[in-house]
mmCIF file of N, CA and C in Angstrom:
data_model
loop_
_atom_site.group_PDB
_atom_site.id
_atom_site.type_symbol
_atom_site.label_atom_id
_atom_site.label_comp_id
_atom_site.label_asym_id
_atom_site.label_seq_id
_atom_site.Cartn_x
_atom_site.Cartn_y
_atom_site.Cartn_z
ATOM 1 N N UNK A 891 28.475 -57.914 -10.448
ATOM 2 C CA UNK A 891 29.277 -57.335 -9.673
ATOM 3 C C UNK A 891 28.968 -55.983 -9.140
ATOM 4 N N UNK A 892 29.234 -55.572 -8.046
ATOM 5 C CA UNK A 892 28.939 -54.554 -7.265
ATOM 6 C C UNK A 892 29.726 -53.289 -7.776
ATOM 7 N N UNK A 893 29.097 -52.276 -8.105
ATOM 8 C CA UNK A 893 29.680 -50.876 -8.331
ATOM 9 C C UNK A 893 30.327 -50.315 -7.015
ATOM 10 N N UNK A 894 31.698 -50.214 -7.214
ATOM 11 C CA UNK A 894 32.366 -49.734 -5.900
ATOM 12 C C UNK A 894 32.188 -48.102 -5.984
ATOM 13 N N UNK A 895 31.893 -47.464 -5.001
ATOM 14 C CA UNK A 895 31.909 -46.069 -4.814
ATOM 15 C C UNK A 895 33.269 -45.880 -4.232
ATOM 16 N N UNK A 896 33.945 -44.704 -4.720
ATOM 17 C CA UNK A 896 35.122 -44.520 -4.128
ATOM 18 C C UNK A 896 34.637 -43.502 -3.045
ATOM 19 N N UNK A 897 35.562 -43.332 -1.829
ATOM 20 C CA UNK A 897 35.281 -42.464 -0.898
ATOM 21 C C UNK A 897 36.304 -41.166 -1.143
ATOM 22 N N UNK A 898 35.588 -40.045 -1.195
ATOM 23 C CA UNK A 898 36.543 -39.077 -1.556
ATOM 24 C C UNK A 898 36.608 -38.113 -0.423
ATOM 25 N N UNK A 899 37.716 -37.954 0.087
ATOM 26 C CA UNK A 899 37.882 -36.983 1.558
ATOM 27 C C UNK A 899 38.900 -35.973 1.039
ATOM 28 N N UNK A 900 38.368 -34.710 1.314
ATOM 29 C CA UNK A 900 38.898 -33.483 1.090
ATOM 30 C C UNK A 900 39.389 -32.985 2.373
ATOM 31 N N UNK A 901 40.801 -32.821 2.597
ATOM 32 C CA UNK A 901 41.118 -32.386 3.920
ATOM 33 C C UNK A 901 40.929 -30.956 4.330
ATOM 34 N N UNK A 902 40.528 -30.987 5.421
ATOM 35 C CA UNK A 902 40.122 -29.268 5.943
ATOM 36 C C UNK A 902 41.438 -28.511 6.294
ATOM 37 N N UNK A 903 41.305 -27.358 5.624
ATOM 38 C CA UNK A 903 42.361 -26.482 5.770
ATOM 39 C C UNK A 903 42.268 -26.014 7.410
ATOM 40 N N UNK A 904 43.418 -26.105 7.736
ATOM 41 C CA UNK A 904 43.509 -25.623 9.368
ATOM 42 C C UNK A 904 44.358 -24.348 9.340
ATOM 43 N N UNK A 905 43.509 -23.322 9.508
ATOM 44 C CA UNK A 905 44.322 -22.113 9.457
ATOM 45 C C UNK A 905 45.055 -21.741 10.896
ATOM 46 N N UNK A 906 45.842 -21.123 10.733
ATOM 47 C CA UNK A 906 46.863 -20.459 11.880
ATOM 48 C C UNK A 906 47.616 -21.476 12.476
ATOM 49 N N UNK A 907 48.027 -22.572 11.913
ATOM 50 C CA UNK A 907 48.813 -23.671 12.300
ATOM 51 C C UNK A 907 50.160 -23.581 11.894
ATOM 52 N N UNK A 908 50.690 -22.480 11.871
ATOM 53 C CA UNK A 908 52.053 -22.516 11.461
ATOM 54 C C UNK A 908 52.646 -22.192 10.083
ATOM 55 N N UNK A 909 53.784 -21.712 9.782
ATOM 56 C CA UNK A 909 53.980 -21.026 8.641
ATOM 57 C C UNK A 909 54.142 -22.116 7.612
ATOM 58 N N UNK A 910 54.337 -23.479 7.749
ATOM 59 C CA UNK A 910 54.624 -24.691 6.778
ATOM 60 C C UNK A 910 53.268 -24.842 6.195
ATOM 61 N N UNK A 911 52.232 -24.445 6.942
ATOM 62 C CA UNK A 911 50.788 -24.960 6.418
ATOM 63 C C UNK A 911 50.226 -24.105 5.224
ATOM 64 N N UNK A 912 50.890 -22.935 4.996
ATOM 65 C CA UNK A 912 50.561 -22.071 4.057
ATOM 66 C C UNK A 912 49.338 -21.104 4.461
ATOM 67 N N UNK A 913 48.677 -21.408 5.534
ATOM 68 C CA UNK A 913 47.520 -20.671 6.249
ATOM 69 C C UNK A 913 48.041 -20.274 7.546
ATOM 70 N N UNK A 914 49.250 -20.029 7.546
ATOM 71 C CA UNK A 914 49.767 -19.807 9.155
ATOM 72 C C UNK A 914 49.789 -18.284 9.586
ATOM 73 N N UNK A 915 50.387 -17.790 10.393
ATOM 74 C CA UNK A 915 50.306 -16.431 10.951
ATOM 75 C C UNK A 915 49.192 -15.571 10.923
ATOM 76 N N UNK A 916 48.567 -14.977 9.892
ATOM 77 C CA UNK A 916 47.677 -14.112 9.741
ATOM 78 C C UNK A 916 46.395 -14.867 9.279
ATOM 79 N N UNK A 917 46.468 -16.026 9.120
ATOM 80 C CA UNK A 917 45.374 -17.180 8.604
ATOM 81 C C UNK A 917 44.577 -16.580 7.204
ATOM 82 N N UNK A 918 45.367 -16.170 6.305
ATOM 83 C CA UNK A 918 44.626 -15.747 5.063
ATOM 84 C C UNK A 918 44.024 -14.351 5.193
ATOM 85 N N UNK A 919 44.005 -13.569 6.261
ATOM 86 C CA UNK A 919 43.230 -12.509 6.628
ATOM 87 C C UNK A 919 43.953 -11.146 6.210
ATOM 88 N N UNK A 920 45.130 -11.258 5.634
ATOM 89 C CA UNK A 920 45.908 -10.003 5.448
ATOM 90 C C UNK A 920 46.590 -9.519 6.692
ATOM 91 N N UNK A 921 46.822 -8.307 6.676
ATOM 92 C CA UNK A 921 47.489 -7.866 7.959
ATOM 93 C C UNK A 921 46.593 -6.556 8.607
ATOM 94 N N UNK A 922 46.372 -6.541 9.801
ATOM 95 C CA UNK A 922 45.938 -5.341 10.353
ATOM 96 C C UNK A 922 44.535 -5.052 9.885
ATOM 97 N N UNK A 923 43.892 -4.046 10.097
ATOM 98 C CA UNK A 923 42.608 -3.410 9.789
ATOM 99 C C UNK A 923 41.542 -4.166 10.405
ATOM 100 N N UNK A 924 40.655 -3.551 10.318
ATOM 101 C CA UNK A 924 38.973 -4.136 11.115
ATOM 102 C C UNK A 924 38.738 -5.624 10.437
ATOM 103 N N UNK A 925 38.934 -5.888 9.138
ATOM 104 C CA UNK A 925 38.450 -7.129 8.781
ATOM 105 C C UNK A 925 39.470 -8.171 9.209
ATOM 106 N N UNK A 926 40.645 -7.949 9.683
ATOM 107 C CA UNK A 926 41.580 -9.023 10.243
ATOM 108 C C UNK A 926 41.152 -9.473 11.567
ATOM 109 N N UNK A 927 40.361 -8.555 12.338
ATOM 110 C CA UNK A 927 40.189 -8.905 13.650
ATOM 111 C C UNK A 927 38.945 -10.165 13.694
ATOM 112 N N UNK A 928 38.763 -10.668 14.823
ATOM 113 C CA UNK A 928 37.631 -11.650 14.932
ATOM 114 C C UNK A 928 36.208 -11.015 15.359
ATOM 115 N N UNK A 929 35.174 -11.431 15.037
ATOM 116 C CA UNK A 929 33.813 -10.834 15.388
ATOM 117 C C UNK A 929 33.457 -9.680 14.789
ATOM 118 N N UNK A 930 34.124 -9.395 13.651
ATOM 119 C CA UNK A 930 33.730 -8.281 12.966
ATOM 120 C C UNK A 930 32.970 -8.654 11.719
ATOM 121 N N UNK A 931 31.924 -8.038 11.391
ATOM 122 C CA UNK A 931 31.210 -8.308 10.075
ATOM 123 C C UNK A 931 30.632 -7.054 9.730
ATOM 124 N N UNK A 932 31.154 -6.519 8.430
ATOM 125 C CA UNK A 932 30.482 -5.438 7.866
ATOM 126 C C UNK A 932 29.462 -5.546 7.169
ATOM 127 N N UNK A 933 28.225 -5.366 7.621
ATOM 128 C CA UNK A 933 27.024 -5.778 7.204
ATOM 129 C C UNK A 933 26.832 -4.420 6.166
ATOM 130 N N UNK A 934 26.208 -4.759 5.014
ATOM 131 C CA UNK A 934 25.830 -3.950 3.966
ATOM 132 C C UNK A 934 26.601 -2.996 3.773
ATOM 133 N N UNK A 935 27.954 -3.056 3.841
ATOM 134 C CA UNK A 935 28.923 -2.018 3.454
ATOM 135 C C UNK A 935 29.405 -2.306 2.177
ATOM 136 N N UNK A 936 29.165 -1.237 1.342
ATOM 137 C CA UNK A 936 29.465 -1.387 -0.192
ATOM 138 C C UNK A 936 30.662 -0.729 -0.710
ATOM 139 N N UNK A 937 31.604 -0.442 0.262
ATOM 140 C CA UNK A 937 32.857 0.246 -0.024
ATOM 141 C C UNK A 937 32.729 1.809 -0.375
ATOM 142 N N UNK A 938 31.874 2.203 0.669
ATOM 143 C CA UNK A 938 31.537 3.659 0.503
ATOM 144 C C UNK A 938 30.416 4.207 -0.485
ATOM 145 N N UNK A 939 29.932 3.271 -1.341
ATOM 146 C CA UNK A 939 28.874 3.399 -2.263
ATOM 147 C C UNK A 939 27.711 3.844 -1.324
ATOM 148 N N UNK A 940 26.783 4.514 -1.659
ATOM 149 C CA UNK A 940 25.373 4.584 -0.871
ATOM 150 C C UNK A 940 25.000 3.247 -0.920
ATOM 151 N N UNK A 941 24.633 2.662 0.504
ATOM 152 C CA UNK A 941 23.997 1.494 0.513
ATOM 153 C C UNK A 941 22.637 1.108 -0.010
ATOM 154 N N UNK A 942 22.505 -0.020 -0.475
ATOM 155 C CA UNK A 942 21.045 -0.285 -0.870
ATOM 156 C C UNK A 942 20.013 0.166 -0.026
ATOM 157 N N UNK A 943 19.903 -0.092 1.062
ATOM 158 C CA UNK A 943 18.865 0.228 2.156
ATOM 159 C C UNK A 943 18.524 1.557 2.210
ATOM 160 N N UNK A 944 19.656 2.538 1.871
ATOM 161 C CA UNK A 944 19.412 3.938 1.858
ATOM 162 C C UNK A 944 19.175 4.531 0.724
ATOM 163 N N UNK A 945 19.329 3.641 -0.452
ATOM 164 C CA UNK A 945 19.068 4.372 -1.805
ATOM 165 C C UNK A 945 17.284 4.048 -2.022
ATOM 166 N N UNK A 946 17.033 3.073 -1.340
ATOM 167 C CA UNK A 946 15.276 2.774 -1.387
ATOM 168 C C UNK A 946 14.637 3.664 -0.737
ATOM 169 N N UNK A 947 13.314 4.101 -1.167
ATOM 170 C CA UNK A 947 12.454 5.003 -0.367
ATOM 171 C C UNK A 947 11.922 4.350 0.848
ATOM 172 N N UNK A 948 11.423 4.980 1.702
ATOM 173 C CA UNK A 948 11.117 4.567 3.033
ATOM 174 C C UNK A 948 9.715 4.191 2.652
ATOM 175 N N UNK A 949 9.244 2.830 3.028
ATOM 176 C CA UNK A 949 7.862 2.653 3.045
ATOM 177 C C UNK A 949 6.927 2.579 4.191
ATOM 178 N N UNK A 950 7.669 2.196 5.313
ATOM 179 C CA UNK A 950 6.888 2.244 6.649
ATOM 180 C C UNK A 950 5.786 1.374 6.755
ATOM 181 N N UNK A 951 4.787 2.054 7.336
ATOM 182 C CA UNK A 951 3.269 1.448 7.509
ATOM 183 C C UNK A 951 2.254 1.851 6.452
ATOM 184 N N UNK A 952 2.615 2.591 5.324
ATOM 185 C CA UNK A 952 1.849 2.910 4.399
ATOM 186 C C UNK A 952 1.413 1.641 3.560
ATOM 187 N N UNK A 953 0.252 1.225 3.680
ATOM 188 C CA UNK A 953 -0.200 0.132 3.032
ATOM 189 C C UNK A 953 -0.274 0.377 1.394
ATOM 190 N N UNK A 954 0.244 -0.440 0.760
ATOM 191 C CA UNK A 954 0.047 -0.228 -0.828
ATOM 192 C C UNK A 954 -1.324 0.143 -1.186
ATOM 193 N N UNK A 955 -2.023 -0.805 -1.217
ATOM 194 C CA UNK A 955 -3.421 -0.844 -1.705
ATOM 195 C C UNK A 955 -4.430 -0.324 -0.675
ATOM 196 N N UNK A 956 -4.078 1.079 -0.312
ATOM 197 C CA UNK A 956 -4.798 1.675 0.605
ATOM 198 C C UNK A 956 -6.086 2.157 -0.325
ATOM 199 N N UNK A 957 -7.058 2.047 0.622
ATOM 200 C CA UNK A 957 -8.551 2.538 0.016
ATOM 201 C C UNK A 957 -8.607 4.207 0.253
ATOM 202 N N UNK A 958 -8.830 4.969 -0.699
ATOM 203 C CA UNK A 958 -9.030 6.277 -0.738
ATOM 204 C C UNK A 958 -10.694 6.784 -0.798
ATOM 205 N N UNK A 959 -11.194 7.012 0.577
ATOM 206 C CA UNK A 959 -12.634 7.076 0.511
ATOM 207 C C UNK A 959 -13.135 8.571 0.244
ATOM 208 N N UNK A 960 -13.702 8.992 -0.682
ATOM 209 C CA UNK A 960 -14.273 10.382 -0.898
ATOM 210 C C UNK A 960 -15.579 10.525 -0.018
ATOM 211 N N UNK A 961 -15.894 11.721 0.692
ATOM 212 C CA UNK A 961 -17.006 11.796 1.396
ATOM 213 C C UNK A 961 -17.908 12.987 0.881
ATOM 214 N N UNK A 962 -18.966 12.840 0.754
ATOM 215 C CA UNK A 962 -20.074 13.642 0.307
ATOM 216 C C UNK A 962 -21.145 13.867 1.431
ATOM 217 N N UNK A 963 -21.628 14.952 1.599
ATOM 218 C CA UNK A 963 -22.712 15.211 2.298
ATOM 219 C C UNK A 963 -23.959 15.454 1.585
ATOM 220 N N UNK A 964 -25.297 15.241 2.076
ATOM 221 C CA UNK A 964 -26.633 15.321 1.568
ATOM 222 C C UNK A 964 -26.629 16.785 1.034
ATOM 223 N N UNK A 965 -26.100 17.764 1.863
ATOM 224 C CA UNK A 965 -26.156 19.372 1.557
ATOM 225 C C UNK A 965 -25.507 19.508 0.244
ATOM 226 N N UNK A 966 -24.354 18.660 -0.092
ATOM 227 C CA UNK A 966 -23.651 19.071 -1.230
ATOM 228 C C UNK A 966 -24.195 18.668 -2.369
ATOM 229 N N UNK A 967 -24.763 17.284 -2.335
ATOM 230 C CA UNK A 967 -25.602 16.645 -3.486
ATOM 231 C C UNK A 967 -26.712 17.569 -3.823
ATOM 232 N N UNK A 968 -27.339 17.968 -2.732
ATOM 233 C CA UNK A 968 -28.461 18.791 -3.121
ATOM 234 C C UNK A 968 -28.250 20.290 -3.670
ATOM 235 N N UNK A 969 -27.136 20.840 -3.190
ATOM 236 C CA UNK A 969 -26.401 21.921 -3.484
ATOM 237 C C UNK A 969 -26.352 21.787 -5.148
ATOM 238 N N UNK A 970 -25.634 20.786 -5.782
ATOM 239 C CA UNK A 970 -25.154 20.455 -6.912
ATOM 240 C C UNK A 970 -26.318 20.207 -7.910
ATOM 241 N N UNK A 971 -27.415 19.707 -7.210
ATOM 242 C CA UNK A 971 -28.711 19.405 -8.030
ATOM 243 C C UNK A 971 -29.425 20.771 -8.296
ATOM 244 N N UNK A 972 -29.403 21.648 -7.301
ATOM 245 C CA UNK A 972 -29.916 23.227 -7.496
ATOM 246 C C UNK A 972 -28.955 23.893 -8.337
ATOM 247 N N UNK A 973 -27.851 23.726 -8.514
ATOM 248 C CA UNK A 973 -27.121 24.539 -9.268
ATOM 249 C C UNK A 973 -26.679 23.895 -10.724
ATOM 250 N N UNK A 974 -27.754 22.768 -10.977
ATOM 251 C CA UNK A 974 -28.026 22.040 -12.174
ATOM 252 C C UNK A 974 -26.523 21.232 -12.624
ATOM 253 N N UNK A 975 -25.758 21.073 -11.679
ATOM 254 C CA UNK A 975 -24.473 20.174 -12.007
ATOM 255 C C UNK A 975 -24.670 18.863 -11.992
ATOM 256 N N UNK A 976 -25.809 18.458 -11.316
ATOM 257 C CA UNK A 976 -26.243 17.199 -11.387
ATOM 258 C C UNK A 976 -27.963 17.135 -11.621
ATOM 259 N N UNK A 977 -28.291 15.946 -12.203
ATOM 260 C CA UNK A 977 -29.504 16.120 -12.464
ATOM 261 C C UNK A 977 -30.320 14.915 -11.596
ATOM 262 N N UNK A 978 -31.367 15.270 -11.017
ATOM 263 C CA UNK A 978 -31.861 14.174 -9.940
ATOM 264 C C UNK A 978 -32.563 12.852 -10.555
ATOM 265 N N UNK A 979 -32.605 12.927 -12.036
ATOM 266 C CA UNK A 979 -33.027 11.654 -12.566
ATOM 267 C C UNK A 979 -31.909 10.864 -12.984
ATOM 268 N N UNK A 980 -30.812 11.240 -12.916
ATOM 269 C CA UNK A 980 -29.518 10.353 -13.291
ATOM 270 C C UNK A 980 -28.961 9.583 -12.139
ATOM 271 N N UNK A 981 -28.479 8.403 -12.494
ATOM 272 C CA UNK A 981 -27.776 7.838 -11.353
ATOM 273 C C UNK A 981 -26.427 8.277 -11.032
ATOM 274 N N UNK A 982 -26.288 8.549 -9.559
ATOM 275 C CA UNK A 982 -25.166 9.239 -9.085
ATOM 276 C C UNK A 982 -24.154 8.221 -8.660
ATOM 277 N N UNK A 983 -23.045 7.795 -9.349
ATOM 278 C CA UNK A 983 -22.104 6.890 -8.798
ATOM 279 C C UNK A 983 -20.854 7.534 -8.772
ATOM 280 N N UNK A 984 -19.590 6.782 -8.556
ATOM 281 C CA UNK A 984 -18.349 7.442 -8.399
ATOM 282 C C UNK A 984 -17.803 7.755 -9.596
ATOM 283 N N UNK A 985 -18.124 7.073 -10.939
ATOM 284 C CA UNK A 985 -17.618 7.325 -12.127
ATOM 285 C C UNK A 985 -18.165 8.919 -12.520
ATOM 286 N N UNK A 986 -19.375 9.131 -12.260
ATOM 287 C CA UNK A 986 -20.154 10.460 -12.454
ATOM 288 C C UNK A 986 -19.520 11.705 -11.692
ATOM 289 N N UNK A 987 -19.328 11.236 -10.554
ATOM 290 C CA UNK A 987 -18.728 12.401 -9.351
ATOM 291 C C UNK A 987 -17.328 12.809 -9.701
ATOM 292 N N UNK A 988 -16.600 11.571 -10.329
ATOM 293 C CA UNK A 988 -15.315 11.896 -10.885
ATOM 294 C C UNK A 988 -15.246 12.829 -12.050
ATOM 295 N N UNK A 989 -16.163 12.506 -13.017
ATOM 296 C CA UNK A 989 -16.249 12.998 -14.263
ATOM 297 C C UNK A 989 -16.922 14.573 -14.099
ATOM 298 N N UNK A 990 -17.684 15.030 -13.096
ATOM 299 C CA UNK A 990 -17.972 16.277 -12.883
ATOM 300 C C UNK A 990 -17.094 16.839 -11.944
ATOM 301 N N UNK A 991 -15.954 16.353 -11.388
ATOM 302 C CA UNK A 991 -15.026 16.860 -10.589
ATOM 303 C C UNK A 991 -15.479 17.292 -9.208
ATOM 304 N N UNK A 992 -16.604 16.314 -8.843
ATOM 305 C CA UNK A 992 -17.119 16.684 -7.365
ATOM 306 C C UNK A 992 -16.560 16.019 -6.246
ATOM 307 N N UNK A 993 -15.679 14.977 -6.684
ATOM 308 C CA UNK A 993 -14.673 14.253 -5.759
ATOM 309 C C UNK A 993 -13.240 14.019 -6.551
ATOM 310 N N UNK A 994 -12.233 14.010 -5.867
ATOM 311 C CA UNK A 994 -11.147 13.955 -6.617
ATOM 312 C C UNK A 994 -10.911 12.633 -7.177
ATOM 313 N N UNK A 995 -9.888 12.480 -8.083
ATOM 314 C CA UNK A 995 -9.739 11.457 -8.936
ATOM 315 C C UNK A 995 -8.796 10.110 -8.251
ATOM 316 N N UNK A 996 -8.333 10.561 -7.149
ATOM 317 C CA UNK A 996 -7.512 9.604 -6.116
ATOM 318 C C UNK A 996 -8.554 8.664 -5.473
ATOM 319 N N UNK A 997 -9.671 9.136 -5.239
ATOM 320 C CA UNK A 997 -10.794 8.197 -4.317
ATOM 321 C C UNK A 997 -11.240 7.064 -5.153
ATOM 322 N N UNK A 998 -11.312 5.973 -4.797
ATOM 323 C CA UNK A 998 -11.843 4.795 -5.431
ATOM 324 C C UNK A 998 -13.168 4.350 -4.493
ATOM 325 N N UNK A 999 -13.589 4.980 -3.574
ATOM 326 C CA UNK A 999 -14.836 4.628 -2.899
ATOM 327 C C UNK A 999 -15.358 5.836 -2.504
ATOM 328 N N UNK A 1000 -16.607 5.814 -2.102
ATOM 329 C CA UNK A 1000 -17.496 7.000 -1.918
ATOM 330 C C UNK A 1000 -18.003 6.577 -0.629
ATOM 331 N N UNK A 1001 -18.419 7.608 0.197
ATOM 332 C CA UNK A 1001 -19.311 7.519 1.488
ATOM 333 C C UNK A 1001 -20.102 8.503 1.419
ATOM 334 N N UNK A 1002 -21.576 8.607 1.858
ATOM 335 C CA UNK A 1002 -22.280 9.647 1.898
ATOM 336 C C UNK A 1002 -22.729 9.658 3.319
ATOM 337 N N UNK A 1003 -22.706 11.102 3.965
ATOM 338 C CA UNK A 1003 -22.982 11.624 5.173
ATOM 339 C C UNK A 1003 -24.494 12.226 5.084
ATOM 340 N N UNK A 1004 -25.179 12.125 6.292
ATOM 341 C CA UNK A 1004 -26.325 12.958 6.456
ATOM 342 C C UNK A 1004 -26.243 14.183 6.811
ATOM 343 N N UNK A 1005 -25.300 15.019 6.558
ATOM 344 C CA UNK A 1005 -25.476 16.607 6.967
ATOM 345 C C UNK A 1005 -26.222 17.116 5.909
ATOM 346 N N UNK A 1006 -27.256 17.775 6.257
ATOM 347 C CA UNK A 1006 -28.216 18.775 5.258
ATOM 348 C C UNK A 1006 -29.075 17.891 4.938
ATOM 349 N N UNK A 1007 -30.230 18.497 4.215
ATOM 350 C CA UNK A 1007 -31.384 17.910 3.639
ATOM 351 C C UNK A 1007 -31.349 17.463 2.295
ATOM 352 N N UNK A 1008 -32.164 16.421 1.898
ATOM 353 C CA UNK A 1008 -32.337 16.168 0.592
ATOM 354 C C UNK A 1008 -33.767 16.353 0.174
ATOM 355 N N UNK A 1009 -34.109 17.231 -0.941
ATOM 356 C CA UNK A 1009 -35.575 17.391 -1.378
ATOM 357 C C UNK A 1009 -35.891 16.550 -2.459
ATOM 358 N N UNK A 1010 -34.972 16.496 -3.712
ATOM 359 C CA UNK A 1010 -35.018 15.695 -4.637
ATOM 360 C C UNK A 1010 -35.206 14.164 -4.316
ATOM 361 N N UNK A 1011 -35.697 13.326 -5.373
ATOM 362 C CA UNK A 1011 -35.787 11.858 -5.278
ATOM 363 C C UNK A 1011 -34.389 11.543 -6.228
ATOM 364 N N UNK A 1012 -33.545 10.788 -5.720
ATOM 365 C CA UNK A 1012 -32.299 10.515 -6.369
ATOM 366 C C UNK A 1012 -31.968 8.961 -6.263
ATOM 367 N N UNK A 1013 -31.054 8.645 -7.204
ATOM 368 C CA UNK A 1013 -30.572 7.428 -7.261
ATOM 369 C C UNK A 1013 -28.857 7.241 -7.028
ATOM 370 N N UNK A 1014 -28.613 6.452 -6.134
ATOM 371 C CA UNK A 1014 -27.450 6.575 -5.706
ATOM 372 C C UNK A 1014 -26.700 5.420 -5.822
ATOM 373 N N UNK A 1015 -25.508 4.980 -6.255
ATOM 374 C CA UNK A 1015 -24.547 3.758 -5.928
ATOM 375 C C UNK A 1015 -23.409 4.315 -5.326
ATOM 376 N N UNK A 1016 -23.261 3.664 -4.009
ATOM 377 C CA UNK A 1016 -22.163 4.186 -3.173
ATOM 378 C C UNK A 1016 -21.624 2.909 -2.507
ATOM 379 N N UNK A 1017 -20.208 3.076 -2.019
ATOM 380 C CA UNK A 1017 -19.673 2.051 -1.149
ATOM 381 C C UNK A 1017 -20.423 1.922 0.063
ATOM 382 N N UNK A 1018 -20.345 3.059 0.738
ATOM 383 C CA UNK A 1018 -20.944 3.319 2.373
ATOM 384 C C UNK A 1018 -21.903 4.558 2.487
ATOM 385 N N UNK A 1019 -22.654 4.152 3.635
ATOM 386 C CA UNK A 1019 -23.625 5.184 3.716
ATOM 387 C C UNK A 1019 -23.720 5.146 5.245
ATOM 388 N N UNK A 1020 -23.934 6.497 5.861
ATOM 389 C CA UNK A 1020 -24.101 6.658 7.346
ATOM 390 C C UNK A 1020 -25.713 6.435 7.668
ATOM 391 N N UNK A 1021 -25.925 6.243 8.822
ATOM 392 C CA UNK A 1021 -27.435 5.847 9.233
ATOM 393 C C UNK A 1021 -28.354 6.992 8.963
ATOM 394 N N UNK A 1022 -27.900 8.304 9.369
ATOM 395 C CA UNK A 1022 -28.506 9.244 9.215
ATOM 396 C C UNK A 1022 -28.938 9.668 7.694
ATOM 397 N N UNK A 1023 -27.957 9.315 6.846
ATOM 398 C CA UNK A 1023 -27.960 9.799 5.491
ATOM 399 C C UNK A 1023 -29.250 8.627 4.897
ATOM 400 N N UNK A 1024 -29.321 7.356 5.378
ATOM 401 C CA UNK A 1024 -30.087 6.279 5.003
ATOM 402 C C UNK A 1024 -31.398 6.825 5.351
ATOM 403 N N UNK A 1025 -31.593 7.397 6.578
ATOM 404 C CA UNK A 1025 -33.043 7.608 6.995
ATOM 405 C C UNK A 1025 -33.575 8.993 6.193
ATOM 406 N N UNK A 1026 -32.805 9.822 5.895
ATOM 407 C CA UNK A 1026 -33.109 10.960 4.991
ATOM 408 C C UNK A 1026 -33.392 10.468 3.509
ATOM 409 N N UNK A 1027 -32.661 9.905 3.005
ATOM 410 C CA UNK A 1027 -32.766 9.161 1.808
ATOM 411 C C UNK A 1027 -34.204 8.179 1.637
ATOM 412 N N UNK A 1028 -34.475 7.557 2.553
ATOM 413 C CA UNK A 1028 -35.648 6.777 2.622
ATOM 414 C C UNK A 1028 -37.012 7.913 2.783
ATOM 415 N N UNK A 1029 -36.680 9.146 3.470
ATOM 416 C CA UNK A 1029 -37.775 9.909 3.689
ATOM 417 C C UNK A 1029 -38.072 10.448 2.339
ATOM 418 N N UNK A 1030 -37.033 11.053 1.438
ATOM 419 C CA UNK A 1030 -37.246 11.597 0.141
ATOM 420 C C UNK A 1030 -37.669 10.605 -0.765
ATOM 421 N N UNK A 1031 -37.754 9.401 -0.421
ATOM 422 C CA UNK A 1031 -38.016 8.314 -1.523
ATOM 423 C C UNK A 1031 -37.009 7.755 -2.643
ATOM 424 N N UNK A 1032 -35.632 8.216 -2.120
ATOM 425 C CA UNK A 1032 -34.677 7.890 -3.117
ATOM 426 C C UNK A 1032 -34.268 6.564 -2.991
ATOM 427 N N UNK A 1033 -33.720 5.852 -3.934
ATOM 428 C CA UNK A 1033 -33.097 4.527 -4.065
ATOM 429 C C UNK A 1033 -31.608 4.718 -4.018
ATOM 430 N N UNK A 1034 -31.099 3.684 -3.033
ATOM 431 C CA UNK A 1034 -29.382 3.319 -2.831
ATOM 432 C C UNK A 1034 -29.287 2.147 -3.080
ATOM 433 N N UNK A 1035 -28.022 1.989 -3.886
ATOM 434 C CA UNK A 1035 -27.384 0.867 -3.898
ATOM 435 C C UNK A 1035 -26.080 0.862 -3.229
ATOM 436 N N UNK A 1036 -26.068 -0.314 -2.412
ATOM 437 C CA UNK A 1036 -24.591 -0.256 -1.668
ATOM 438 C C UNK A 1036 -23.496 -1.152 -2.398
ATOM 439 N N UNK A 1037 -22.449 -0.676 -2.952
ATOM 440 C CA UNK A 1037 -21.719 -1.703 -3.688
ATOM 441 C C UNK A 1037 -20.976 -2.452 -2.700
ATOM 442 N N UNK A 1038 -20.068 -3.521 -3.109
ATOM 443 C CA UNK A 1038 -19.451 -4.290 -2.178
ATOM 444 C C UNK A 1038 -18.191 -3.606 -1.569
ATOM 445 N N UNK A 1039 -18.189 -3.827 -0.324
ATOM 446 C CA UNK A 1039 -16.973 -3.051 0.402
ATOM 447 C C UNK A 1039 -15.582 -3.654 -0.017
#
């Protein structure tokens, strides 16, 4: 035998169709006021409480994973070597520069620029390198390892 399915029909409530329907006159909207009018939607209104979109901080176009690049000139590196802060025989990388407070802790990448001269032979591990700095470092016989960008 076939299983007969019962058809269930829920009668649609027709609002504003007379006093006897139970949803006549004001159609269940109460009396007067902004919410009783048609075409009114109070979006994000929270009864006078500070709305969520105003409670949260503005983020705008500031990328969350922004790269902070610390910039060092060859003149500064040579100056730190002369002042015995850096040793010319040790590998100069971002961890060492942060430890010696030559760049700020917020920087997560380093770029070497070619301002000034370098006399000592040094070993660098950096993310970026300018063309002039590259030429001057090759001239001094230094070794440079460029880390992944």
